[in-house]
Short mmCIF file of C-alpha atoms and ligand atoms in Angstrom, two decimals:
data_model
loop_
_atom_site.label_atom_id
_atom_site.label_comp_id
_atom_site.label_asym_id
_atom_site.label_seq_id
_atom_site.Cartn_x
_atom_site.Cartn_y
_atom_site.Cartn_z
CA MET G 1 -21.36 16.82 -35.26
CA LYS G 2 -21.03 14.01 -32.88
CA ILE G 3 -17.91 11.41 -33.16
CA VAL G 4 -18.67 8.25 -30.69
CA SER G 5 -15.72 6.73 -29.56
CA ASN G 6 -15.00 2.80 -29.19
CA ILE G 7 -16.01 2.95 -25.70
CA ALA G 8 -18.95 4.99 -26.35
CA ARG G 9 -20.07 2.61 -28.84
CA ALA G 10 -19.59 -0.48 -27.29
CA ALA G 11 -21.73 0.93 -24.23
CA ALA G 12 -24.18 2.51 -26.62
CA ALA G 13 -24.64 -1.23 -27.61
CA ALA G 14 -25.52 -2.23 -24.09
CA ALA G 15 -27.41 0.87 -23.31
CA GLY G 16 -30.05 -0.29 -20.83
CA ALA G 17 -28.62 -3.75 -20.25
CA ILE G 18 -27.60 -3.74 -16.41
CA PRO G 19 -25.99 -7.46 -16.68
CA ARG G 20 -22.61 -7.39 -18.24
CA SER G 21 -22.98 -8.77 -21.60
CA GLN G 22 -20.05 -9.93 -24.00
CA THR G 23 -20.21 -6.25 -25.81
CA LEU G 24 -19.08 -4.76 -22.36
CA ALA G 25 -16.64 -7.47 -21.36
CA GLY G 26 -13.93 -5.50 -22.77
CA LEU G 27 -14.72 -2.36 -20.91
CA ASP G 28 -13.91 -4.14 -17.56
CA LEU G 29 -10.29 -4.34 -18.84
CA LEU G 30 -9.85 -0.68 -19.03
CA ALA G 31 -8.05 0.98 -16.43
CA THR G 32 -10.32 4.20 -16.96
CA ALA G 33 -13.89 4.21 -14.87
CA VAL G 34 -16.59 4.29 -17.29
CA VAL G 35 -20.10 5.08 -16.37
CA MET G 36 -23.06 5.62 -18.21
CA VAL G 37 -25.90 7.47 -17.03
CA ASP G 38 -29.62 7.71 -18.69
CA GLY G 39 -31.48 10.60 -19.37
CA ASP G 40 -32.32 10.96 -15.51
CA GLY G 41 -28.66 10.83 -14.78
CA ARG G 42 -28.96 7.40 -13.41
CA ILE G 43 -26.54 4.89 -13.66
CA ALA G 44 -27.14 2.51 -16.55
CA PHE G 45 -23.61 0.81 -16.63
CA ALA G 46 -20.41 1.10 -14.97
CA ASN G 47 -17.20 -1.03 -15.61
CA ALA G 48 -14.77 -2.72 -13.27
CA ALA G 49 -12.62 0.38 -12.72
CA ALA G 50 -15.75 2.55 -11.97
CA GLU G 51 -16.98 0.10 -9.53
CA ASN G 52 -13.62 0.24 -7.99
CA MET G 53 -13.27 3.86 -7.87
CA LEU G 54 -16.86 4.25 -6.34
CA GLU G 55 -16.30 1.31 -4.42
CA SER G 56 -19.64 -0.34 -4.65
CA SER G 57 -20.75 -2.85 -7.49
CA LEU G 58 -22.44 -2.23 -10.50
CA LYS G 59 -25.53 -4.09 -9.35
CA ALA G 60 -25.73 -1.45 -6.03
CA LEU G 61 -24.93 1.37 -8.15
CA SER G 62 -27.45 0.74 -10.94
CA ARG G 63 -30.58 3.09 -11.09
CA GLN G 64 -28.78 5.48 -8.55
CA ARG G 65 -28.41 8.80 -9.73
CA LEU G 66 -24.50 9.31 -10.05
CA CYS G 67 -24.80 12.73 -8.76
CA ASP G 68 -26.25 11.59 -5.81
CA LEU G 69 -23.05 9.68 -4.81
CA PHE G 70 -21.15 12.67 -4.04
CA ALA G 71 -21.48 15.70 -1.83
CA ASN G 72 -20.78 18.22 -4.56
CA PRO G 73 -22.87 17.18 -7.44
CA ALA G 74 -23.39 20.69 -8.91
CA GLU G 75 -20.19 20.55 -11.17
CA LEU G 76 -20.36 16.74 -12.56
CA ASP G 77 -24.36 17.86 -13.11
CA HIS G 78 -23.23 20.66 -15.25
CA VAL G 79 -20.77 18.51 -17.26
CA ILE G 80 -23.66 15.85 -17.78
CA GLY G 81 -26.19 18.77 -18.84
CA GLN G 82 -23.63 20.53 -21.20
CA ALA G 83 -22.53 17.50 -23.15
CA ARG G 84 -26.09 16.47 -23.30
CA ALA G 85 -27.57 19.66 -24.72
CA HIS G 86 -24.38 20.74 -26.79
CA LYS G 87 -24.04 17.21 -28.04
CA PHE G 88 -20.37 17.82 -27.80
CA SER G 89 -18.29 14.92 -29.17
CA ASP G 90 -16.75 15.05 -25.69
CA LEU G 91 -16.36 17.31 -23.03
CA ARG G 92 -13.23 17.41 -20.82
CA GLN G 93 -12.82 18.87 -17.70
CA GLU G 94 -10.82 18.26 -14.02
CA LEU G 95 -13.50 17.42 -11.22
CA MET G 96 -13.04 17.24 -7.57
CA LEU G 97 -15.74 14.98 -6.26
CA GLU G 98 -16.34 15.37 -2.66
CA ARG G 99 -17.39 12.07 -0.72
CA VAL G 100 -19.12 11.56 2.46
CA GLY G 101 -16.46 10.13 5.14
CA ARG G 102 -14.06 9.48 2.49
CA GLU G 103 -11.26 11.72 0.99
CA PRO G 104 -12.14 13.65 -2.13
CA LEU G 105 -11.89 12.00 -5.58
CA PHE G 106 -9.77 14.06 -8.22
CA VAL G 107 -10.49 13.13 -11.82
CA HIS G 108 -10.13 13.89 -15.19
CA ALA G 109 -13.87 13.53 -16.64
CA ILE G 110 -14.60 13.10 -20.20
CA ALA G 111 -18.40 13.30 -21.06
CA SER G 112 -19.81 11.96 -24.26
CA ALA G 113 -23.34 12.40 -25.38
CA LEU G 114 -24.64 9.41 -27.10
CA ASP G 115 -26.75 8.94 -30.03
CA ASP G 116 -29.63 6.84 -28.55
CA PRO G 117 -33.33 7.33 -27.50
CA MET G 118 -32.43 7.21 -24.07
CA ASP G 119 -30.36 10.49 -23.85
CA ALA G 120 -27.60 8.45 -22.56
CA VAL G 121 -24.12 10.49 -21.85
CA LEU G 122 -21.12 8.32 -21.17
CA LEU G 123 -18.60 9.73 -18.63
CA GLU G 124 -14.72 8.31 -18.57
CA LEU G 125 -13.30 9.23 -15.26
CA ARG G 126 -9.76 9.07 -14.68
CA GLU G 127 -8.12 9.76 -11.38
CA THR G 128 -5.53 12.32 -11.66
CA VAL G 129 -3.75 11.74 -8.18
CA GLN G 130 -3.94 8.01 -9.08
CA GLN G 131 -1.92 8.51 -12.06
CA MET G 132 0.40 10.92 -10.54
CA LYS G 133 1.05 8.15 -7.47
CA LEU G 134 1.60 5.55 -10.27
CA ASP G 135 4.08 7.80 -12.12
CA ARG G 136 5.85 8.27 -8.66
CA GLU G 137 5.33 4.64 -7.70
CA GLU G 138 7.37 3.58 -10.65
CA ARG G 139 10.44 6.13 -10.41
CA LEU G 140 10.22 4.79 -6.54
CA LEU G 141 10.54 1.12 -7.54
CA ASP G 142 13.20 1.77 -10.10
CA GLN G 143 15.12 3.74 -7.18
CA SER G 144 14.37 1.38 -4.26
CA GLN G 145 15.89 -1.62 -6.38
CA VAL G 146 19.17 0.28 -7.08
CA ASN G 147 19.35 1.24 -3.61
CA LYS G 148 18.80 -2.24 -1.88
CA GLU G 149 21.70 -3.66 -4.59
CA LEU G 150 23.74 -1.14 -3.27
CA ILE G 151 22.97 -1.60 0.67
CA ARG G 152 23.09 -5.34 -0.12
CA ASN G 153 26.77 -4.99 -1.52
CA LEU G 154 27.76 -2.85 1.54
CA ALA G 155 26.52 -5.03 4.19
CA HIS G 156 28.63 -7.88 2.52
CA GLU G 157 31.48 -5.67 2.67
CA ILE G 158 31.11 -4.93 6.27
CA LYS G 159 30.01 -8.24 7.54
CA ASN G 160 33.39 -9.88 6.07
CA PRO G 161 35.84 -8.10 8.37
CA LEU G 162 33.70 -7.74 11.31
CA GLY G 163 34.30 -11.39 12.17
CA GLY G 164 38.17 -10.60 12.21
CA ILE G 165 37.62 -7.43 14.06
CA ARG G 166 35.83 -9.07 17.11
CA GLY G 167 38.08 -11.96 17.08
CA ALA G 168 41.04 -9.90 17.19
CA ALA G 169 39.85 -8.06 20.06
CA GLN G 170 39.04 -11.02 22.21
CA LEU G 171 42.32 -12.41 21.45
CA LEU G 172 43.89 -8.83 22.67
CA GLU G 173 41.95 -8.83 25.75
CA MET G 174 43.36 -12.55 26.69
CA GLU G 175 46.87 -10.64 26.39
CA LEU G 176 46.32 -7.69 28.50
CA PRO G 177 48.80 -7.25 31.35
CA PRO G 178 47.08 -8.22 34.74
CA LEU G 179 47.68 -4.73 36.17
CA HIS G 180 45.67 -2.93 33.91
CA LEU G 181 43.06 -5.43 33.06
CA GLN G 182 40.07 -3.70 34.25
CA GLN G 183 40.69 -0.36 32.49
CA LEU G 184 41.96 -1.81 29.15
CA ARG G 185 39.06 -4.11 28.98
CA GLU G 186 36.86 -1.46 28.73
CA TYR G 187 38.10 -0.97 25.36
CA THR G 188 38.08 -4.19 24.03
CA GLN G 189 34.55 -4.52 25.25
CA VAL G 190 33.75 -1.52 23.30
CA ILE G 191 34.89 -2.87 20.18
CA ILE G 192 33.27 -6.54 20.94
CA LYS G 193 30.05 -4.89 21.73
CA GLU G 194 30.11 -2.56 18.74
CA ALA G 195 31.21 -5.33 16.29
CA ASP G 196 28.23 -7.37 17.75
CA ARG G 197 25.86 -4.41 17.07
CA LEU G 198 26.96 -4.04 13.49
CA GLN G 199 26.75 -7.79 13.04
CA THR G 200 23.10 -8.01 14.14
CA LEU G 201 22.51 -4.74 11.69
CA VAL G 202 24.03 -6.35 8.50
CA ASP G 203 22.43 -9.97 9.42
CA ARG G 204 18.96 -7.98 9.12
CA LEU G 205 19.88 -6.39 5.98
CA LEU G 206 20.99 -9.47 4.41
CA ALA G 207 18.16 -11.77 5.73
CA PRO G 208 15.50 -11.09 2.95
CA HIS G 209 18.17 -12.29 0.43
CA ARG G 210 19.40 -15.47 2.13
CA ARG G 211 16.49 -17.23 3.22
CA PRO G 212 14.71 -19.16 0.23
CA HIS G 213 11.18 -17.53 -0.72
CA ILE G 214 9.07 -20.54 0.74
CA VAL G 215 5.85 -20.65 -1.48
CA GLY G 216 2.65 -22.37 -0.66
CA ASP G 217 -1.13 -21.51 -0.42
CA VAL G 218 -1.70 -18.77 1.58
CA ASN G 219 -4.67 -17.25 3.44
CA ILE G 220 -4.15 -13.91 4.53
CA HIS G 221 -6.50 -14.05 7.21
CA GLU G 222 -4.40 -16.58 8.99
CA VAL G 223 -1.50 -14.48 8.87
CA LEU G 224 -3.18 -11.75 10.19
CA GLU G 225 -5.22 -13.62 13.13
CA ARG G 226 -1.39 -14.82 13.91
CA VAL G 227 0.17 -11.24 14.01
CA ARG G 228 -2.90 -10.36 16.11
CA SER G 229 -2.30 -12.99 18.94
CA LEU G 230 1.51 -12.35 18.97
CA MET G 231 0.65 -8.07 19.23
CA LEU G 232 -1.98 -8.86 21.84
CA ALA G 233 0.48 -11.10 23.79
CA GLU G 234 2.96 -8.29 23.73
CA PHE G 235 0.55 -5.73 24.39
CA PRO G 236 -2.25 -7.31 26.78
CA ALA G 237 -4.14 -4.21 27.60
CA GLY G 238 -5.05 -0.75 25.95
CA LEU G 239 -4.49 -1.88 22.25
CA ALA G 240 -7.68 -3.09 20.69
CA ILE G 241 -6.93 -4.66 17.31
CA VAL G 242 -9.97 -4.48 15.17
CA ARG G 243 -10.87 -7.20 12.28
CA ASP G 244 -12.46 -6.02 9.28
CA TYR G 245 -12.01 -8.74 7.02
CA ASP G 246 -13.81 -9.69 3.44
CA ALA G 247 -14.25 -13.31 4.13
CA SER G 248 -14.69 -14.02 0.25
CA LEU G 249 -10.83 -13.42 -0.47
CA PRO G 250 -9.25 -16.44 -2.28
CA GLU G 251 -6.10 -17.99 -1.15
CA PHE G 252 -2.81 -17.21 -3.25
CA ARG G 253 0.67 -18.43 -3.47
CA GLY G 254 2.95 -16.74 -1.43
CA ASP G 255 5.23 -17.16 1.68
CA LYS G 256 3.58 -17.20 4.91
CA GLU G 257 6.33 -16.54 7.17
CA GLN G 258 7.54 -13.53 5.08
CA LEU G 259 4.05 -12.07 5.15
CA ILE G 260 3.61 -12.64 9.02
CA GLN G 261 6.79 -10.78 9.36
CA THR G 262 5.62 -8.07 6.88
CA VAL G 263 2.19 -7.35 9.13
CA LEU G 264 4.28 -7.98 12.28
CA ASN G 265 6.79 -5.12 11.38
CA ILE G 266 4.01 -2.50 10.33
CA ALA G 267 2.12 -3.47 13.61
CA HIS G 268 4.98 -2.97 15.75
CA ASN G 269 5.77 0.23 14.51
CA ALA G 270 2.16 1.22 14.91
CA ALA G 271 2.04 -0.15 18.38
CA GLN G 272 5.53 1.83 19.24
CA ALA G 273 3.83 4.85 17.86
CA LEU G 274 0.55 4.16 20.01
CA ALA G 275 2.40 4.10 23.36
CA GLU G 276 0.90 6.99 24.57
CA ARG G 277 -2.87 6.03 23.74
CA ILE G 278 -1.92 2.38 24.85
CA ASP G 279 -1.32 3.95 28.36
CA ALA G 280 -4.51 6.00 28.05
CA GLY G 281 -6.30 2.73 26.82
CA ASP G 282 -7.50 3.94 23.70
CA ALA G 283 -5.21 2.62 21.13
CA GLN G 284 -6.49 0.94 17.94
CA ILE G 285 -4.99 -0.94 14.97
CA VAL G 286 -7.23 -1.90 12.31
CA PHE G 287 -6.67 -4.72 9.92
CA LYS G 288 -8.92 -4.36 6.89
CA THR G 289 -8.78 -6.69 3.73
CA ARG G 290 -10.69 -5.96 0.80
CA VAL G 291 -10.62 -7.21 -3.12
CA ALA G 292 -9.43 -4.64 -5.51
CA ARG G 293 -10.09 -4.88 -9.15
CA GLN G 294 -8.05 -4.21 -12.03
CA VAL G 295 -4.96 -2.67 -10.56
CA THR G 296 -1.55 -1.77 -11.57
CA LEU G 297 1.21 -3.58 -9.45
CA ALA G 298 5.06 -2.71 -10.33
CA LYS G 299 4.17 -1.99 -14.01
CA VAL G 300 1.73 -5.11 -14.26
CA ARG G 301 -1.71 -5.25 -14.73
CA TYR G 302 -3.79 -7.66 -12.74
CA ASN G 303 -7.64 -8.00 -12.60
CA LEU G 304 -7.78 -8.92 -8.99
CA ALA G 305 -5.75 -8.09 -6.01
CA LEU G 306 -5.74 -8.25 -2.08
CA ASP G 307 -6.22 -5.16 -0.72
CA LEU G 308 -4.93 -5.08 2.82
CA HIS G 309 -4.88 -2.14 5.26
CA ILE G 310 -3.17 -1.83 8.55
CA ILE G 311 -4.32 1.35 10.19
CA ASP G 312 -3.38 3.00 13.56
CA ASN G 313 -4.85 5.88 15.22
CA GLY G 314 -1.37 7.12 16.70
CA PRO G 315 0.34 10.59 16.09
CA GLY G 316 1.32 9.54 12.61
CA ILE G 317 4.41 9.35 10.84
CA PRO G 318 6.86 12.14 11.65
CA PRO G 319 6.83 14.51 8.64
CA GLN G 320 10.44 15.02 8.28
CA ILE G 321 10.88 11.15 7.39
CA ARG G 322 7.44 10.63 5.75
CA ASP G 323 9.02 10.42 2.53
CA ARG G 324 11.81 8.10 3.11
CA ILE G 325 10.37 5.48 5.97
CA PHE G 326 10.92 2.76 3.60
CA TYR G 327 14.59 3.60 3.00
CA PRO G 328 16.94 1.40 5.14
CA LEU G 329 18.43 3.13 8.39
CA VAL G 330 15.63 5.70 8.19
CA SER G 331 14.04 5.84 11.75
CA GLY G 332 12.09 8.13 13.70
CA ARG G 333 12.22 6.43 16.84
CA GLU G 334 14.97 6.52 19.52
CA GLY G 335 16.81 3.09 19.45
CA GLY G 336 14.95 2.01 15.97
CA SER G 337 17.31 0.68 13.28
CA GLY G 338 15.15 1.84 10.46
CA LEU G 339 14.84 -1.63 8.95
CA GLY G 340 11.50 -2.96 9.79
CA LEU G 341 9.61 -1.16 6.74
CA THR G 342 12.56 -1.86 4.31
CA LEU G 343 12.15 -5.63 5.02
CA ALA G 344 8.21 -5.32 4.68
CA GLN G 345 8.96 -3.53 1.29
CA THR G 346 11.13 -6.27 0.30
CA PHE G 347 8.70 -8.97 1.23
CA VAL G 348 5.96 -7.47 -0.49
CA HIS G 349 7.98 -7.14 -3.59
CA GLN G 350 9.08 -10.42 -3.49
CA HIS G 351 5.32 -11.27 -3.76
CA MET G 352 5.13 -8.63 -7.03
CA GLY G 353 3.24 -6.42 -4.43
CA VAL G 354 3.59 -2.89 -3.59
CA ILE G 355 3.05 -1.17 -0.29
CA GLU G 356 2.39 2.62 0.37
CA CYS G 357 1.34 4.93 3.20
CA GLU G 358 -0.85 7.55 4.07
CA SER G 359 -0.54 9.34 7.48
CA ARG G 360 -1.84 12.40 9.01
CA PRO G 361 -2.06 12.97 13.05
CA GLY G 362 -4.53 10.43 14.55
CA TYR G 363 -4.58 8.30 10.89
CA THR G 364 -1.85 6.09 9.59
CA ASP G 365 -3.01 3.70 6.98
CA PHE G 366 -0.12 0.97 5.45
CA ARG G 367 -1.57 -0.19 2.57
CA ILE G 368 -0.44 -3.45 0.73
CA LEU G 369 -1.50 -4.91 -2.77
CA LEU G 370 -0.83 -8.19 -3.48
CA PRO G 371 -1.68 -10.03 -6.69
CA LEU G 372 -4.64 -12.65 -6.54
CA PRO G 373 -5.19 -15.61 -8.98
N1 ATP N 1 2.61 3.40 12.37
C1 ATP N 1 3.25 4.37 12.20
N2 ATP N 1 2.85 5.68 13.18
C2 ATP N 1 3.85 6.69 13.36
N3 ATP N 1 5.23 6.56 12.84
C3 ATP N 1 5.56 5.23 12.34
C4 ATP N 1 4.69 4.23 11.89
N4 ATP N 1 5.69 3.26 11.23
C5 ATP N 1 6.55 3.44 10.99
N5 ATP N 1 6.79 4.82 11.55
C6 ATP N 1 8.19 5.73 11.75
O1 ATP N 1 8.59 5.08 10.30
C7 ATP N 1 10.01 5.00 11.19
C8 ATP N 1 10.76 3.72 10.02
O2 ATP N 1 9.97 2.45 10.47
P1 ATP N 1 11.10 0.98 10.53
O3 ATP N 1 9.94 -0.30 11.11
O4 ATP N 1 11.56 0.98 9.27
O5 ATP N 1 12.10 1.33 11.57
P2 ATP N 1 12.05 1.11 12.96
O6 ATP N 1 10.61 0.87 13.82
O7 ATP N 1 12.81 2.69 13.54
O8 ATP N 1 13.60 0.23 13.39
P3 ATP N 1 13.14 -1.53 13.42
O9 ATP N 1 11.76 -1.58 12.79
O10 ATP N 1 14.07 -1.95 12.48
O11 ATP N 1 13.40 -1.74 14.53
C9 ATP N 1 9.85 4.51 12.56
O12 ATP N 1 11.09 4.70 13.37
C10 ATP N 1 8.83 5.38 12.88
O13 ATP N 1 9.36 6.78 13.35
MG1 MG N 2 10.00 -0.88 13.20
#
């Protein structure tokens, strides 16, 4: 006996209909990718989550064979064939779908044969890695909020006596006996210099909370162009900054200066990591913008989001700090204070977005997702 789920019923109602009808509008709200294939395995329908997962539009996908999208179609073909042949109510399987030039997709697939003349099969695909990532992101978000609060309080506690320490060292310096002035001044100078260094550090730690969040209409490409010109002024030779923009992205409400600072911090890190390639003349940073649909950011679901990538061809993030790069004071760089990415993350969170990173030697991708209107 065949049980047809709600999803299957809605999709069945629209069997063969490529344009999104009223019946299918609901499917676009699902986080699960839903694809319906006809008797020949050609795509008859894909919801918004499926378009997102397959990185293509329904229009481009329609009538293509689903299995042709993957380099290893046998397993998927088998699942669809099984569902059709045995008319299972649903057939569940974990699949690894290889894509040309992209990382593979790990999905939990549910195939249901539909009771219609087209012999259609409905596939629900949920990215397993994605789900694990979402759970992990939620945990990290909670944790990072607790950490930030702790650091802020600590920074305040350090800041208060610093002025006093510096002032006292200056006074002491004025009272030093002339006979030993040179020798003793070295000590007071150490106190003053270290107090100044700490002052800069706590100022940076407290900076995102001090200045008000100034909100206006932001065009992300203006932000990127500004960062690009600042970077090119600093690194005039050996570094190419490639633009890969989706010009159709709408403006959104945000704090432009904060977003410039965010991208600049990430691009700066990339350029620092790229030092050797800059000397060799083949360093590259790519600014890539796209629209993402149906995304969950910090536990809230949005129909549309800005999907910004800052990708470099440097050596990658040192493995020993990879899991902690967004934590304050974590640096893999001589002389680094480890605050650039903490600030970037704070600014992104203030825009209700998320920031994540994927890195291996030769490829480091910082991805920022921000909700769009
Ligand atoms: N694109 C990248 N490639 C390789 N390593 C990176 C990249 N981006 C960040 N890192 C590593 O992450 C560390 C943390 O970066 P972050 O910007 O938070 O601090 P920092 O650059 O060390 O100091 P600051 O930015 O405060 O001056 C860096 O020290 C570097 O080791
Ligand atoms: Mg930095």
